[in-house]
């Protein structure tokens, strides 16, 4: 009997060339990028939920971020600026609802004015058109918004991110990728010639494993034998929305001047693509990685967060900030007062609860919150890096905006790992 060909041997050895874990917008963008870069690649995406985009992707305010906040030259700055323009074109091409609305960043206190000016310079350094406004300029865009000065950022927009994610999934599937839902990853075994994973439905073998697991990305890295050096510490963002009768208070998107020491943007006003107006979020510690309310407590998640040294260093560094966030979480009156700094006409009766989200924030052992997208595992620019695995360890906002360039970057690393692994 004739011996097997190389292709036949490979088909026996592996179920897939690349296996992507995580069916949020980053995992699906990666699958889409892989199918475009390497037609015929044997590719699968595993998602533990019954459907895609169940967590961060499906629970955000739908903003296409301009990139104005991020350090020039960082992944966030480069990928958000490029990604915003690409995403608008992608939505236009595929009939996904979107609108380029622009947004206001508003200073309500004299102490915020230097930070607002620095933000204008950062925006220009990132190639983003910004216009500085006085009180009258703010009123032309948002008559009900109070502020001493503001910035108008013209490239910000809104879209339907779950629709974007499902379009990535459809295009990847049409190109031959297998997309499997309801499958949880239990174990990862690295071999010299590939990776074997145990899942809730059985064993799978691949040449390269890509970890896009979001809220669980650090756990997947540890299952694979890699020390990510960070821990995902979940922060819940709680939203209200304006009642239908009061939506006319806000025309577009309005943000406060962010605190540079904390990577959250503060309570802001967002008119969504379907006409609803979200108000929020705050940022409070979640008692589970998927803890969308105070009632959801997962002892394993909570124990892991509390055992991590970085958690306590965050507490010591930011406890005053967090006390305020907790107060606004537990008191609607306090939340309303925070909103009224921007929107004086709003009352507690104008606000109704909306769905919360959880930010997958990577924290280092020293308590610093990673302020850029972070990748680990195989690095094509470092021949000493471990083969067979690629990890996306930090991809909170603006990852949805930046999903197309992030997907290409992860695909580049995965394909290079495929070549390096043989």
Coordinates of C-alpha atoms in Angstrom, one line a residue:
X1 CA 0.0 0.0 0.0
X2 CA 1.3 3.4 -0.9
X3 CA 2.3 5.7 2.0
X4 CA 0.2 8.7 3.0
X5 CA 1.0 12.0 1.4
X6 CA 2.1 14.9 3.6
X7 CA -1.4 16.4 3.3
X8 CA -3.0 13.2 4.4
X9 CA -0.6 12.9 7.4
X10 CA -1.4 16.5 8.4
X11 CA -5.2 15.8 8.1
X12 CA -4.8 12.9 10.5
X13 CA -2.6 14.9 13.0
X14 CA -4.8 18.0 13.3
X15 CA -8.4 18.9 13.3
X16 CA -7.6 22.5 12.5
X17 CA -4.6 24.7 11.6
X18 CA -5.8 27.5 13.8
X19 CA -8.3 27.3 16.7
X20 CA -9.7 30.6 18.0
X21 CA -11.1 30.6 21.6
X22 CA -13.7 33.3 22.1
X23 CA -16.6 34.5 20.0
X24 CA -16.7 38.2 20.9
X25 CA -15.9 40.9 18.3
X26 CA -12.1 40.4 18.6
X27 CA -12.2 36.6 18.1
X28 CA -14.6 37.0 15.2
X29 CA -12.6 39.8 13.6
X30 CA -9.5 37.5 13.9
X31 CA -11.3 34.7 12.2
X32 CA -12.4 37.1 9.4
X33 CA -8.9 38.4 9.0
X34 CA -7.4 34.8 8.9
X35 CA -9.8 33.7 6.2
X36 CA -9.0 36.8 4.1
X37 CA -5.2 36.4 4.6
X38 CA -5.1 32.6 4.1
X39 CA -7.9 31.2 2.0
X40 CA -8.3 27.5 2.6
X41 CA -7.0 27.6 6.2
X42 CA -8.6 25.0 8.4
X43 CA -10.0 27.3 11.1
X44 CA -12.5 27.1 13.9
X45 CA -13.9 29.5 16.5
X46 CA -15.1 28.1 19.9
X47 CA -17.6 30.1 22.0
X48 CA -18.9 28.9 25.4
X49 CA -22.1 30.8 25.1
X50 CA -25.1 29.7 23.0
X51 CA -24.5 32.7 20.6
X52 CA -21.7 35.2 19.7
X53 CA -21.1 38.7 21.2
X54 CA -22.7 37.8 24.5
X55 CA -20.5 39.9 26.8
X56 CA -18.4 43.0 26.2
X57 CA -19.4 43.2 22.5
X58 CA -23.1 43.0 23.2
X59 CA -23.1 45.2 26.3
X60 CA -21.5 48.5 25.4
X61 CA -22.8 51.8 24.4
X62 CA -22.1 51.3 20.7
X63 CA -19.7 54.2 20.2
X64 CA -17.2 54.2 17.4
X65 CA -14.3 55.9 19.2
X66 CA -12.1 58.4 17.5
X67 CA -8.8 57.7 19.3
X68 CA -8.6 61.1 20.9
X69 CA -7.8 59.8 24.4
X70 CA -4.9 57.4 23.7
X71 CA -1.1 57.9 23.9
X72 CA 0.3 58.7 20.5
X73 CA 2.0 55.7 18.9
X74 CA 0.2 53.2 21.2
X75 CA -1.8 50.3 19.8
X76 CA -5.0 52.0 21.0
X77 CA -4.2 55.2 19.3
X78 CA -3.1 53.7 16.0
X79 CA -5.8 51.0 15.9
X80 CA -8.7 53.2 17.0
X81 CA -7.9 55.9 14.5
X82 CA -7.6 53.5 11.6
X83 CA -10.3 51.2 12.9
X84 CA -12.9 53.9 13.2
X85 CA -12.5 54.8 9.5
X86 CA -12.4 51.2 8.4
X87 CA -15.4 50.3 10.6
X88 CA -17.5 53.1 9.0
X89 CA -16.7 51.7 5.6
X90 CA -17.4 48.2 6.7
X91 CA -20.8 49.1 8.0
X92 CA -21.6 51.0 4.8
X93 CA -20.6 48.1 2.7
X94 CA -22.6 45.5 4.6
X95 CA -25.7 47.5 5.5
X96 CA -25.0 47.7 9.2
X97 CA -26.7 50.7 11.0
X98 CA -24.2 53.5 11.8
X99 CA -23.9 57.2 12.0
X100 CA -20.9 59.5 12.2
X101 CA -22.2 61.9 14.9
X102 CA -19.2 63.6 16.3
X103 CA -19.0 64.1 20.1
X104 CA -18.4 66.8 22.7
X105 CA -15.9 66.5 25.6
X106 CA -16.9 69.1 28.1
X107 CA -15.1 70.7 31.1
X108 CA -17.5 71.6 33.9
X109 CA -14.8 72.8 36.4
X110 CA -11.9 75.2 36.0
X111 CA -9.5 72.5 37.2
X112 CA -10.4 70.4 34.1
X113 CA -9.4 73.1 31.6
X114 CA -5.7 72.2 31.5
X115 CA -6.6 68.6 30.9
X116 CA -9.0 69.6 28.2
X117 CA -6.3 71.5 26.4
X118 CA -3.9 68.6 26.7
X119 CA -6.5 66.3 25.2
X120 CA -6.9 68.7 22.3
X121 CA -3.1 68.4 21.7
X122 CA -3.2 64.6 22.0
X123 CA -6.0 64.4 19.5
X124 CA -4.1 66.5 17.0
X125 CA -1.0 64.3 17.6
X126 CA -3.1 61.3 16.7
X127 CA -4.3 63.0 13.5
X128 CA -7.8 63.6 14.7
X129 CA -9.7 66.8 13.8
X130 CA -10.7 68.6 17.1
X131 CA -12.4 72.0 17.5
X132 CA -12.1 73.9 20.7
X133 CA -15.4 75.4 21.9
X134 CA -16.5 78.1 24.4
X135 CA -19.9 78.0 26.2
X136 CA -21.7 79.3 23.1
X137 CA -20.0 76.7 21.0
X138 CA -21.1 73.9 23.3
X139 CA -24.7 75.2 23.2
X140 CA -24.7 75.1 19.4
X141 CA -24.2 71.4 19.5
X142 CA -26.0 70.6 22.8
X143 CA -28.3 73.3 24.1
X144 CA -29.0 71.5 27.4
X145 CA -25.4 70.7 28.2
X146 CA -23.5 72.9 30.7
X147 CA -19.8 73.5 30.4
X148 CA -17.1 76.1 30.6
X149 CA -15.3 74.9 27.5
X150 CA -15.4 71.9 25.2
X151 CA -13.9 69.9 22.3
X152 CA -15.8 68.8 19.3
X153 CA -14.4 65.5 17.9
X154 CA -15.8 65.0 14.4
X155 CA -14.8 61.4 13.7
X156 CA -16.7 59.8 16.6
X157 CA -19.8 57.8 15.6
X158 CA -22.2 55.1 16.7
X159 CA -23.1 51.7 15.3
X160 CA -24.6 48.3 16.1
X161 CA -21.6 46.3 17.3
X162 CA -23.4 42.9 17.7
X163 CA -24.4 43.3 14.1
X164 CA -20.8 44.0 13.2
X165 CA -19.7 40.9 15.1
X166 CA -22.3 38.6 13.5
X167 CA -21.2 39.9 10.0
X168 CA -17.6 39.0 10.8
X169 CA -18.9 35.6 11.7
X170 CA -21.0 35.2 8.6
X171 CA -18.1 36.2 6.3
X172 CA -15.7 33.9 8.1
X173 CA -18.2 31.0 7.8
X174 CA -18.8 31.7 4.1
X175 CA -15.0 31.5 3.7
X176 CA -14.9 28.0 5.2
X177 CA -14.3 28.6 9.0
X178 CA -16.2 26.5 11.5
X179 CA -18.0 28.5 14.1
X180 CA -19.1 26.5 17.1
X181 CA -21.1 27.8 20.1
X182 CA -21.9 26.2 23.4
X183 CA -18.4 24.7 23.8
X184 CA -16.3 25.5 26.8
X185 CA -12.6 25.0 27.0
X186 CA -11.5 22.9 29.9
X187 CA -7.8 22.1 29.4
X188 CA -4.9 22.9 27.1
X189 CA -1.9 20.6 26.4
X190 CA 1.0 21.9 24.4
X191 CA 3.0 19.5 22.3
X192 CA 6.1 20.0 20.1
X193 CA 3.9 19.6 17.0
X194 CA 0.7 21.4 18.1
X195 CA -1.9 21.9 20.8
X196 CA -4.5 19.6 22.1
X197 CA -7.5 21.1 23.9
X198 CA -10.2 19.3 26.0
X199 CA -13.6 20.9 25.7
X200 CA -17.1 20.2 27.0
X201 CA -17.8 18.2 23.9
X202 CA -14.5 16.4 23.4
X203 CA -10.9 16.7 22.3
X204 CA -9.6 18.9 19.5
X205 CA -6.2 19.2 18.0
X206 CA -4.7 22.3 16.3
X207 CA -1.4 23.6 15.1
X208 CA -1.9 27.0 16.7
X209 CA -4.3 28.1 19.4
X210 CA -5.5 31.8 19.6
X211 CA -6.8 33.1 22.9
X212 CA -9.4 35.8 22.4
X213 CA -11.4 34.9 25.5
X214 CA -11.9 38.4 26.9
X215 CA -13.0 38.2 30.5
X216 CA -11.3 34.8 30.7
X217 CA -8.1 35.4 28.7
X218 CA -5.7 35.3 31.6
X219 CA -7.2 31.9 32.7
X220 CA -6.8 30.5 29.2
X221 CA -3.2 31.6 29.2
X222 CA -2.5 29.9 32.5
X223 CA -4.3 26.7 31.3
X224 CA -1.8 26.7 28.4
X225 CA 1.1 27.0 30.7
X226 CA 1.9 30.6 30.1
X227 CA 2.2 33.2 32.9
X228 CA 0.4 36.2 31.5
X229 CA 1.9 38.5 34.2
X230 CA -1.6 40.1 34.6
X231 CA -5.0 39.3 36.0
X232 CA -8.4 40.3 34.6
X233 CA -10.0 42.3 37.3
X234 CA -13.7 42.8 36.3
X235 CA -15.3 46.2 36.6
X236 CA -19.0 46.5 36.1
X237 CA -20.3 49.5 34.2
X238 CA -23.9 50.3 35.2
X239 CA -26.1 52.4 32.9
X240 CA -29.3 54.2 33.0
X241 CA -31.2 55.5 30.0
X242 CA -33.4 58.5 29.5
X243 CA -37.1 58.0 29.3
X244 CA -38.6 58.3 25.8
X245 CA -40.2 61.6 26.8
X246 CA -36.8 63.1 27.8
X247 CA -34.5 61.8 25.0
X248 CA -34.6 65.2 23.4
X249 CA -32.4 66.5 26.1
X250 CA -29.4 65.0 24.3
X251 CA -28.7 65.3 20.6
X252 CA -25.6 63.2 20.3
X253 CA -22.6 62.1 22.4
X254 CA -21.4 64.1 25.4
X255 CA -18.4 63.1 27.6
X256 CA -16.7 64.7 30.7
X257 CA -13.0 65.3 30.7
X258 CA -11.5 62.0 31.8
X259 CA -9.3 61.5 34.8
X260 CA -5.8 60.6 33.4
X261 CA -5.1 58.3 36.4
X262 CA -8.0 56.0 35.6
X263 CA -8.8 54.4 32.3
X264 CA -12.5 54.9 32.5
X265 CA -14.2 57.8 30.7
X266 CA -16.7 58.8 33.5
X267 CA -20.5 59.1 33.2
X268 CA -21.4 60.2 29.7
X269 CA -24.4 60.7 27.5
X270 CA -24.8 58.5 24.4
X271 CA -27.5 58.6 21.8
X272 CA -27.5 55.1 20.3
X273 CA -28.1 54.0 16.8
X274 CA -31.7 53.0 17.7
X275 CA -32.6 56.4 19.3
X276 CA -32.1 55.4 22.9
X277 CA -29.9 57.6 25.1
X278 CA -27.6 55.8 27.5
X279 CA -26.3 57.6 30.6
X280 CA -23.2 56.1 32.3
X281 CA -21.4 54.0 33.0
X282 CA -19.9 54.1 36.5
X283 CA -17.1 51.6 37.3
X284 CA -17.5 49.3 40.3
X285 CA -15.8 46.0 41.1
X286 CA -17.8 43.1 39.9
X287 CA -18.2 40.1 42.2
X288 CA -17.9 37.7 39.2
X289 CA -16.2 37.9 35.8
X290 CA -19.7 37.9 34.3
X291 CA -21.3 39.8 37.2
X292 CA -23.8 42.1 35.7
X293 CA -25.5 43.0 39.0
X294 CA -24.7 42.9 42.7
X295 CA -26.6 39.6 43.1
X296 CA -24.2 37.7 40.9
X297 CA -21.4 36.3 43.0
X298 CA -19.0 33.6 41.8
X299 CA -16.7 32.5 44.7
X300 CA -14.0 31.2 42.4
X301 CA -13.9 34.5 40.5
X302 CA -14.0 36.6 43.7
X303 CA -11.3 34.5 45.4
X304 CA -9.0 34.9 42.4
X305 CA -9.5 38.7 42.3
X306 CA -8.9 39.0 46.1
X307 CA -5.8 36.8 46.0
X308 CA -4.1 38.8 43.3
X309 CA -1.7 41.4 44.8
X310 CA -2.5 44.0 42.1
X311 CA -6.1 44.2 43.3
X312 CA -5.1 45.5 46.7
X313 CA -2.7 47.9 45.2
X314 CA -5.5 49.3 43.0
X315 CA -7.6 49.7 46.2
X316 CA -4.8 51.6 48.0
X317 CA -4.2 53.8 44.9
X318 CA -7.8 54.6 43.9
X319 CA -9.9 54.0 46.9
X320 CA -11.3 57.6 46.9
X321 CA -12.4 57.3 43.3
X322 CA -14.0 53.9 44.0
X323 CA -15.9 55.1 47.0
X324 CA -17.5 57.7 44.7
X325 CA -18.3 55.1 42.1
X326 CA -19.8 52.7 44.7
X327 CA -21.9 55.6 46.1
X328 CA -23.3 56.3 42.6
X329 CA -24.0 52.6 42.2
X330 CA -26.0 52.3 45.4
X331 CA -27.7 55.7 45.2
X332 CA -29.7 56.8 42.2
X333 CA -29.8 60.3 43.7
X334 CA -25.9 60.4 43.7
X335 CA -25.8 59.1 40.1
X336 CA -28.3 61.7 39.1
X337 CA -26.2 64.5 40.7
X338 CA -23.2 63.3 38.7
X339 CA -25.2 63.4 35.5
X340 CA -26.4 66.9 36.3
X341 CA -22.9 68.3 36.1
X342 CA -23.3 67.8 32.3
X343 CA -27.0 67.9 31.9
X344 CA -28.6 70.2 34.6
X345 CA -32.2 69.6 33.4
X346 CA -32.2 65.8 34.2
X347 CA -34.0 64.5 37.2
X348 CA -34.0 61.0 38.8
X349 CA -37.4 60.4 37.3
X350 CA -35.9 60.9 33.8
X351 CA -33.6 57.9 34.3
X352 CA -34.5 54.2 34.0
X353 CA -32.1 51.3 34.6
X354 CA -30.5 49.8 31.5
X355 CA -28.3 46.7 30.9
X356 CA -24.9 46.7 32.6
X357 CA -21.6 45.6 31.1
X358 CA -18.4 44.2 32.5
X359 CA -15.0 45.6 31.4
X360 CA -12.2 42.9 31.1
X361 CA -9.5 45.1 32.5
X362 CA -6.0 43.6 32.8
X363 CA -4.1 44.6 35.9
X364 CA -0.4 44.1 36.6
X365 CA 0.9 42.8 39.9
X366 CA 2.0 46.3 40.8
X367 CA -1.6 47.4 40.6
X368 CA -1.2 49.4 37.4
X369 CA -4.1 49.1 35.0
X370 CA -2.9 48.3 31.5
X371 CA -3.7 51.3 29.3
X372 CA -3.0 49.6 25.9
X373 CA -4.0 46.5 24.1
X374 CA -1.7 43.7 25.1
X375 CA -0.7 40.5 23.2
X376 CA 1.4 37.6 24.4
X377 CA 2.6 34.2 23.2
X378 CA 4.2 33.9 19.8
X379 CA 5.8 37.1 18.6
X380 CA 7.1 37.1 15.0
X381 CA 9.6 39.8 16.0
X382 CA 11.0 37.7 18.8
X383 CA 12.4 34.3 17.8
X384 CA 12.6 33.2 21.5
X385 CA 8.9 33.6 22.1
X386 CA 6.8 30.5 22.8
X387 CA 5.4 28.9 19.7
X388 CA 1.9 27.5 19.0
X389 CA -0.1 30.0 21.1
X390 CA -1.2 33.7 20.7
X391 CA -2.9 35.5 23.5
X392 CA -4.9 38.7 23.5
X393 CA -4.6 39.7 27.1
X394 CA -6.1 43.2 27.2
X395 CA -8.7 44.4 24.8
X396 CA -11.3 46.5 26.5
X397 CA -12.7 49.7 24.9
X398 CA -11.9 50.8 22.2
X399 CA -11.4 47.2 21.0
X400 CA -14.8 47.1 19.2
X401 CA -13.9 50.2 17.3
X402 CA -10.4 48.8 16.6
X403 CA -11.6 45.3 15.8
X404 CA -10.5 45.2 12.2
X405 CA -6.9 46.2 12.8
X406 CA -6.8 44.1 16.0
X407 CA -8.0 41.1 14.0
X408 CA -5.3 41.6 11.4
X409 CA -2.6 41.9 14.1
X410 CA -3.7 38.7 15.8
X411 CA -4.0 36.9 12.5
X412 CA -0.5 38.1 11.6
X413 CA 0.9 36.6 14.8
X414 CA -1.1 33.3 14.3
X415 CA 0.0 32.8 10.7
X416 CA 3.6 33.5 11.7
X417 CA 3.3 31.0 14.5
X418 CA 1.9 28.5 12.0
X419 CA 4.9 29.0 9.8
X420 CA 7.4 28.9 12.7
X421 CA 5.8 25.7 14.1
X422 CA 6.1 23.8 10.9

